[in-house]
């Protein structure tokens, strides 16, 4: 984009572009410019997807029979099945609702606190919960989809 801006100023300097034309061209470019790397959270992996299921044991049996996915961790109301070397699928008992995809988790470098501070810069207020000494960060996207951010080493 720097080369484009240089060409625009060169055209302005040579009289081929008016000041109004320069501003009219620069403003959309600068407004649409992507955030700087310092203001982003580069995703390293799709860490996991959590499914709310009607019967955890039946779903575990289905996925293990179909995908040969071993259990990597257990929690009070569900289990996590391996999906490759660093990802997993969470199977948790659906509450009063029906089966659904509850959320997805992206693996990032860094801590929940670092991610929370960066989200705040973008006007996003995440929820951080403590589950057995593990801090978990959640927020919702513009379509109200729940997103979790965790360090790439997180395994449930």
Short mmCIF file of C-alpha atoms in Angstrom, two decimals:
data_model
loop_
_atom_site.label_atom_id
_atom_site.label_comp_id
_atom_site.label_asym_id
_atom_site.label_seq_id
_atom_site.Cartn_x
_atom_site.Cartn_y
_atom_site.Cartn_z
CA UNK A 1 0.00 0.00 0.00
CA UNK A 2 2.97 2.32 0.57
CA UNK A 3 3.81 2.20 -3.13
CA UNK A 4 0.24 3.20 -4.03
CA UNK A 5 0.30 6.13 -1.62
CA UNK A 6 3.69 7.23 -3.02
CA UNK A 7 2.24 7.19 -6.56
CA UNK A 8 -0.76 9.24 -5.41
CA UNK A 9 1.47 11.91 -3.85
CA UNK A 10 3.69 11.87 -6.94
CA UNK A 11 0.62 12.51 -9.12
CA UNK A 12 -0.41 15.33 -6.79
CA UNK A 13 3.11 16.85 -6.86
CA UNK A 14 3.13 16.76 -10.67
CA UNK A 15 -0.26 18.46 -10.89
CA UNK A 16 -2.07 15.41 -12.30
CA UNK A 17 -4.21 15.03 -9.19
CA UNK A 18 -6.00 17.81 -7.27
CA UNK A 19 -5.84 18.15 -3.51
CA UNK A 20 -9.52 17.14 -3.35
CA UNK A 21 -8.80 14.10 -5.56
CA UNK A 22 -5.87 13.11 -3.36
CA UNK A 23 -7.96 13.29 -0.18
CA UNK A 24 -10.90 11.52 -1.84
CA UNK A 25 -8.56 8.65 -2.81
CA UNK A 26 -6.53 8.48 0.43
CA UNK A 27 -9.39 8.46 2.95
CA UNK A 28 -10.98 5.16 1.81
CA UNK A 29 -7.53 3.55 1.61
CA UNK A 30 -6.60 4.57 5.13
CA UNK A 31 -9.98 3.76 6.66
CA UNK A 32 -9.96 0.29 5.09
CA UNK A 33 -6.34 -0.41 6.04
CA UNK A 34 -5.93 -3.58 8.06
CA UNK A 35 -4.98 -3.33 11.72
CA UNK A 36 -1.30 -3.33 12.49
CA UNK A 37 0.21 -6.60 13.67
CA UNK A 38 0.56 -5.13 17.17
CA UNK A 39 -3.25 -4.78 17.37
CA UNK A 40 -4.09 -8.36 16.36
CA UNK A 41 -4.03 -11.84 17.87
CA UNK A 42 -2.52 -14.13 15.22
CA UNK A 43 -4.28 -17.49 15.26
CA UNK A 44 -1.96 -20.48 15.51
CA UNK A 45 -4.57 -23.26 15.45
CA UNK A 46 -8.20 -24.23 15.66
CA UNK A 47 -7.89 -25.52 19.20
CA UNK A 48 -11.30 -27.13 19.62
CA UNK A 49 -15.00 -27.15 18.91
CA UNK A 50 -17.43 -27.87 21.74
CA UNK A 51 -20.65 -29.71 21.00
CA UNK A 52 -23.61 -29.83 23.36
CA UNK A 53 -25.01 -33.35 22.95
CA UNK A 54 -28.05 -35.15 24.35
CA UNK A 55 -26.04 -38.22 25.44
CA UNK A 56 -22.30 -37.82 26.07
CA UNK A 57 -21.60 -41.56 26.18
CA UNK A 58 -23.47 -42.23 22.93
CA UNK A 59 -21.61 -39.38 21.20
CA UNK A 60 -18.26 -40.55 22.58
CA UNK A 61 -18.92 -44.04 21.23
CA UNK A 62 -19.98 -42.64 17.84
CA UNK A 63 -16.90 -40.44 17.38
CA UNK A 64 -14.48 -43.02 18.74
CA UNK A 65 -15.90 -45.74 16.49
CA UNK A 66 -15.91 -43.46 13.46
CA UNK A 67 -12.68 -41.49 13.97
CA UNK A 68 -10.65 -43.54 16.45
CA UNK A 69 -10.41 -40.40 18.61
CA UNK A 70 -9.01 -41.09 22.10
CA UNK A 71 -10.16 -39.18 25.18
CA UNK A 72 -7.60 -36.47 26.00
CA UNK A 73 -9.29 -34.97 29.07
CA UNK A 74 -12.46 -35.19 31.14
CA UNK A 75 -14.49 -32.56 32.91
CA UNK A 76 -17.48 -32.81 35.23
CA UNK A 77 -20.11 -32.75 32.50
CA UNK A 78 -18.24 -34.02 29.45
CA UNK A 79 -15.12 -35.21 27.70
CA UNK A 80 -12.64 -34.04 25.07
CA UNK A 81 -11.64 -36.29 22.17
CA UNK A 82 -8.38 -35.81 20.29
CA UNK A 83 -8.61 -34.34 16.80
CA UNK A 84 -5.00 -34.50 15.67
CA UNK A 85 -1.90 -33.70 17.71
CA UNK A 86 -3.11 -30.45 19.30
CA UNK A 87 -6.87 -30.07 18.67
CA UNK A 88 -9.91 -31.70 20.20
CA UNK A 89 -13.70 -32.01 20.03
CA UNK A 90 -15.52 -31.39 23.30
CA UNK A 91 -18.67 -33.41 24.00
CA UNK A 92 -20.80 -31.95 26.81
CA UNK A 93 -24.27 -32.67 28.09
CA UNK A 94 -26.82 -30.31 26.55
CA UNK A 95 -28.87 -28.55 29.19
CA UNK A 96 -32.54 -28.02 28.53
CA UNK A 97 -31.82 -27.21 24.89
CA UNK A 98 -31.16 -29.51 22.01
CA UNK A 99 -27.81 -30.59 20.60
CA UNK A 100 -25.80 -27.72 19.15
CA UNK A 101 -22.36 -26.31 18.50
CA UNK A 102 -21.71 -24.26 21.64
CA UNK A 103 -18.47 -22.51 20.63
CA UNK A 104 -15.13 -22.82 18.89
CA UNK A 105 -11.71 -22.06 20.33
CA UNK A 106 -8.74 -20.55 18.56
CA UNK A 107 -5.22 -21.26 19.78
CA UNK A 108 -3.02 -18.20 20.22
CA UNK A 109 0.43 -17.43 21.60
CA UNK A 110 0.32 -15.67 24.92
CA UNK A 111 -2.00 -15.54 27.89
CA UNK A 112 -5.69 -14.95 28.51
CA UNK A 113 -4.75 -11.63 30.13
CA UNK A 114 -2.82 -10.48 27.04
CA UNK A 115 -5.71 -11.48 24.78
CA UNK A 116 -8.21 -9.70 27.06
CA UNK A 117 -6.21 -6.45 26.92
CA UNK A 118 -6.02 -6.58 23.14
CA UNK A 119 -9.75 -7.33 22.81
CA UNK A 120 -10.44 -4.29 25.00
CA UNK A 121 -8.54 -2.12 22.49
CA UNK A 122 -11.08 -3.33 19.91
CA UNK A 123 -14.04 -2.48 22.15
CA UNK A 124 -14.71 -6.14 23.04
CA UNK A 125 -15.33 -7.07 26.67
CA UNK A 126 -14.54 -10.76 27.11
CA UNK A 127 -15.63 -13.03 29.92
CA UNK A 128 -12.87 -14.84 31.79
CA UNK A 129 -13.82 -17.79 33.94
CA UNK A 130 -11.71 -19.94 36.20
CA UNK A 131 -12.28 -23.66 35.69
CA UNK A 132 -10.27 -25.70 38.17
CA UNK A 133 -7.41 -23.17 38.13
CA UNK A 134 -7.45 -22.68 34.35
CA UNK A 135 -8.48 -19.25 33.06
CA UNK A 136 -10.73 -19.46 29.99
CA UNK A 137 -11.54 -16.43 27.82
CA UNK A 138 -14.82 -16.12 25.88
CA UNK A 139 -16.43 -13.40 23.80
CA UNK A 140 -19.12 -13.13 21.13
CA UNK A 141 -18.64 -12.11 17.52
CA UNK A 142 -20.98 -9.66 15.69
CA UNK A 143 -23.37 -12.56 14.91
CA UNK A 144 -23.44 -13.63 18.58
CA UNK A 145 -21.31 -16.73 17.96
CA UNK A 146 -19.32 -17.61 21.07
CA UNK A 147 -15.54 -17.65 20.55
CA UNK A 148 -12.91 -18.85 23.01
CA UNK A 149 -9.23 -17.86 22.92
CA UNK A 150 -6.61 -19.99 24.68
CA UNK A 151 -2.91 -20.62 24.51
CA UNK A 152 -2.04 -23.15 21.78
CA UNK A 153 -1.11 -25.73 24.44
CA UNK A 154 -4.63 -25.79 25.98
CA UNK A 155 -6.13 -29.30 26.01
CA UNK A 156 -9.34 -28.84 28.00
#
